[in-house]
Every structure is written in C-alpha cells, then in structure tokens.
Coordinates of C-alpha atoms in Angstrom, one line a residue:
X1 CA 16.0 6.7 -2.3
X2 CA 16.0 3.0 -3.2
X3 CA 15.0 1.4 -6.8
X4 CA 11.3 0.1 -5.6
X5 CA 10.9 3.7 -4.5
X6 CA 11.5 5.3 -7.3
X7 CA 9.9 2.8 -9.3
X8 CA 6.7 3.7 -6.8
X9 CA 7.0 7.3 -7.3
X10 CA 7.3 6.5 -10.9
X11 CA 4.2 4.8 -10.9
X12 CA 2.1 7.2 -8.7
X13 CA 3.2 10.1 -10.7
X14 CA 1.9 8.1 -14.5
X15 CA -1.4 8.1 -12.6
X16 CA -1.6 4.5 -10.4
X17 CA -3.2 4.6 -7.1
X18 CA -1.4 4.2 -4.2
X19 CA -1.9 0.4 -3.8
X20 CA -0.7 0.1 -7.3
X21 CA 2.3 2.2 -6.8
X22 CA 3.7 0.3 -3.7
X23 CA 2.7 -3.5 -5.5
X24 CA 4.0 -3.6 -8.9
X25 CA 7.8 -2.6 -8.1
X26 CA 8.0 -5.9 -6.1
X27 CA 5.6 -7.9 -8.2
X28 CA 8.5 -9.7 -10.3
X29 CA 10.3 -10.4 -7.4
X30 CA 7.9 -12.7 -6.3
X31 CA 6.9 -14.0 -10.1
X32 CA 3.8 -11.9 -10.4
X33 CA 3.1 -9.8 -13.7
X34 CA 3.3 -6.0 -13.9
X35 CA -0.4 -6.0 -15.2
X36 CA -2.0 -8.5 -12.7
X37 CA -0.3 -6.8 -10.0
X38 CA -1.4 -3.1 -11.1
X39 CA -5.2 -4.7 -11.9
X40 CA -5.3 -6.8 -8.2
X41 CA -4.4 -3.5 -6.3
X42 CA -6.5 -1.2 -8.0
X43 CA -9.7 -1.5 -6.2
X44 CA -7.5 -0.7 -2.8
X45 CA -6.6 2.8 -4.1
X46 CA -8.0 5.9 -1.7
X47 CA -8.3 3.5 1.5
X48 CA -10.5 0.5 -0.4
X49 CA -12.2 2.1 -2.9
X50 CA -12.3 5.5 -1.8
X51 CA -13.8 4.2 1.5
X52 CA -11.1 6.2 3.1
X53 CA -10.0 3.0 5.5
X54 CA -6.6 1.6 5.5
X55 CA -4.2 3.4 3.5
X56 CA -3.9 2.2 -0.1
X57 CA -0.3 2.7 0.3
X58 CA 0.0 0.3 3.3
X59 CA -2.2 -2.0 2.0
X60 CA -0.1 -2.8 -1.5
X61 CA 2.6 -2.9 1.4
X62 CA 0.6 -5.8 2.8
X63 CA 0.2 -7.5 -0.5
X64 CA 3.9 -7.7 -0.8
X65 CA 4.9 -8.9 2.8
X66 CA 2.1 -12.0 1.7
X67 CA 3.7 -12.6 -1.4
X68 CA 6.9 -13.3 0.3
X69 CA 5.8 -14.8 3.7
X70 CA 1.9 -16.0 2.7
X71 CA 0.5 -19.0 3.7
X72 CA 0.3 -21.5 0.5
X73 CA -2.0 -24.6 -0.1
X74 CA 0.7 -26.5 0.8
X75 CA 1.5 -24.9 4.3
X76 CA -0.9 -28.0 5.7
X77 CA -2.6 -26.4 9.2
X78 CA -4.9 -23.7 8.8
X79 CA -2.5 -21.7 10.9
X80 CA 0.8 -22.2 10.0
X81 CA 4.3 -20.5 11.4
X82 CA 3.5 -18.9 7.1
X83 CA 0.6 -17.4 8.8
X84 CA 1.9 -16.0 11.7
X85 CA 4.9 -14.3 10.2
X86 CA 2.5 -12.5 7.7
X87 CA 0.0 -11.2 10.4
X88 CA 3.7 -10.6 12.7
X89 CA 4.9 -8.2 9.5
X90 CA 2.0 -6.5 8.7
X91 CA 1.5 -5.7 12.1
X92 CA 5.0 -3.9 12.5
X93 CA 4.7 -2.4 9.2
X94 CA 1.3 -1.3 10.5
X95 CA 2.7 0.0 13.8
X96 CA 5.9 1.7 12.0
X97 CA 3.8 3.7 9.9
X98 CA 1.2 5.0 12.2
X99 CA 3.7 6.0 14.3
X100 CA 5.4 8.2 11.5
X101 CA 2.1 9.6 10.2
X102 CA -0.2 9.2 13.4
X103 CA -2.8 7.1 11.7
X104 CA -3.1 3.9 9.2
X105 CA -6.5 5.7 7.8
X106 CA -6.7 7.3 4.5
X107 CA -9.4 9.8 6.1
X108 CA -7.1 10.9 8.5
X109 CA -4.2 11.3 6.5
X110 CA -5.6 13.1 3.7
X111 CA -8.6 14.7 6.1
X112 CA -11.0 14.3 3.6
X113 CA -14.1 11.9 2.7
X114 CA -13.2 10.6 -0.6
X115 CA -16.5 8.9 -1.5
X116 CA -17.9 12.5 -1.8
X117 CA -17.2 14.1 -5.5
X118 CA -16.8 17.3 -3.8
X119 CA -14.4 16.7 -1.4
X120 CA -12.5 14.4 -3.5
X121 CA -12.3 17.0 -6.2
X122 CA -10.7 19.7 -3.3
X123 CA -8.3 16.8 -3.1
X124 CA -7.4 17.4 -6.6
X125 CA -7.5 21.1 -6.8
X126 CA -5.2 20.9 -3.6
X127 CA -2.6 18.8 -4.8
X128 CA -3.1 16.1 -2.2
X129 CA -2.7 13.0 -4.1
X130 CA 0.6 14.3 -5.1
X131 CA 1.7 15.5 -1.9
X132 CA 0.2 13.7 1.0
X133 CA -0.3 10.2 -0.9
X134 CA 3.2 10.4 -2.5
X135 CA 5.0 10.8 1.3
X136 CA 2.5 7.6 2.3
X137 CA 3.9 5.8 -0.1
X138 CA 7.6 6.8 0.0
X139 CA 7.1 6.1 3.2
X140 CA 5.3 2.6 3.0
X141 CA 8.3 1.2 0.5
X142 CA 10.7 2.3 2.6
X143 CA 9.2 0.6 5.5
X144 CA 8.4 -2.5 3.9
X145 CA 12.0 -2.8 2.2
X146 CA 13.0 -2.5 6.1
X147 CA 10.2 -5.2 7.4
X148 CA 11.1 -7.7 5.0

C-alpha cells in the first residue's frame, strides 16, 4: 500500500468523506493547504452531497488529476492541450474504475439512496462507509497514483 493510501485510509477512518480522503494526501503536492483541500471536497462526499452520483472517491480523484494537469488563466485558448489532457485522465481513471467496480455511481456501489435518513442510517448500521467506501477509495488512489 502506497503513502497517499494510507494517508487516505487515514483520513477516511478520522471521519472525512470520501472526496476528502482521496484530496488532501496530494494537496501539498500541488501547493494547496490540508484545510482548503479537506473544506473544497467536502460537499462531494456520498456522490455530491449524498446525491448518490459520481463517486466521491473518484471525484477527489478528479480534483487531483486537475491540480496537476488543469487548465490555468494563462493556458491562452479556451481549449488548450491543459484541457484536453485533464478530460483524457479523468476519462481513463473513470474507465479504470468502473471496470473494477462495475459502476462510477455511488448508488450503485453502495446500493442505497443516501438522501433518505433511513437508508443512509442502514448504511451506518451496516458498516458500509467503512467497507464499501474504504475499497472505493483504496481503489481510486491507487488508480490515480497509476494515471498520473
């Protein structure tokens, strides 16, 4: 297991979400702060604020692959080669993850509606945010560490 996973795992298990978890290990990397990082990806925890869409897990992923690749004021054309590398790596991190877990969607990863107290709080009794959410985002650092 790598550094930025641990460092993930760490996070997730001290009670950040799983946008949080994948961000801040690479956030001084790329010469943002542990708190901005951790406050930017929170709203992105439980597929985009328990929407249950894109997994929070990929998504931090995605944050990271635009730190390093993202297109800047000073790129000049609205759709520079900065541009196209970003949407290029997300897209294969997207792609390499889906086909590990069959899905990119919180709701189908963790098969529950999370916008619903009830069946959040069987996610809870069950464990799930431990278990399921913890592979996803072992799972998304590893696959960024390999993307970038």
């Amino acid at each position: 297991m790598s550094e930025k996973t641990e460092l993930a795992e760490q996070y997730h298990n001290t009670g950040y979400g799983c946008g949080q978890a994948v961000l801040a290990p690479f956030a001084s990397d790329y010469g943002l702060s542990e708190d901005l990082a951790l406050k930017i990806s929170t709203g992105f925890g439980s597929g985009m604020g328990r929407m249950c869409e894109v997994c929070g897990a990929l998504t931090g992923a995605f944050m990271v692959i635009g730190l390093k690749y993202g297109k800047v004021k000073t790129d000049g054309s609205k759709y520079g080669s900065n541009t196209e590398t970003t949407y290029h790596k997300v897209a294969e991190l997207a792609k390499k993850f889906e086909s590990k877990h069959g899905s990119i969607y919180c709701r189908d990863l963790i098969g529950r509606d999370l916008s619903k107290d009830e069946e959040r709080a069987e996610v809870v009794r069950q464990g799930l945010f431990k278990t399921t959410c913890g592979v996803c985002i072992k799972d998304a650092v590893e696959l960024l560490e390999e993307t970038l």
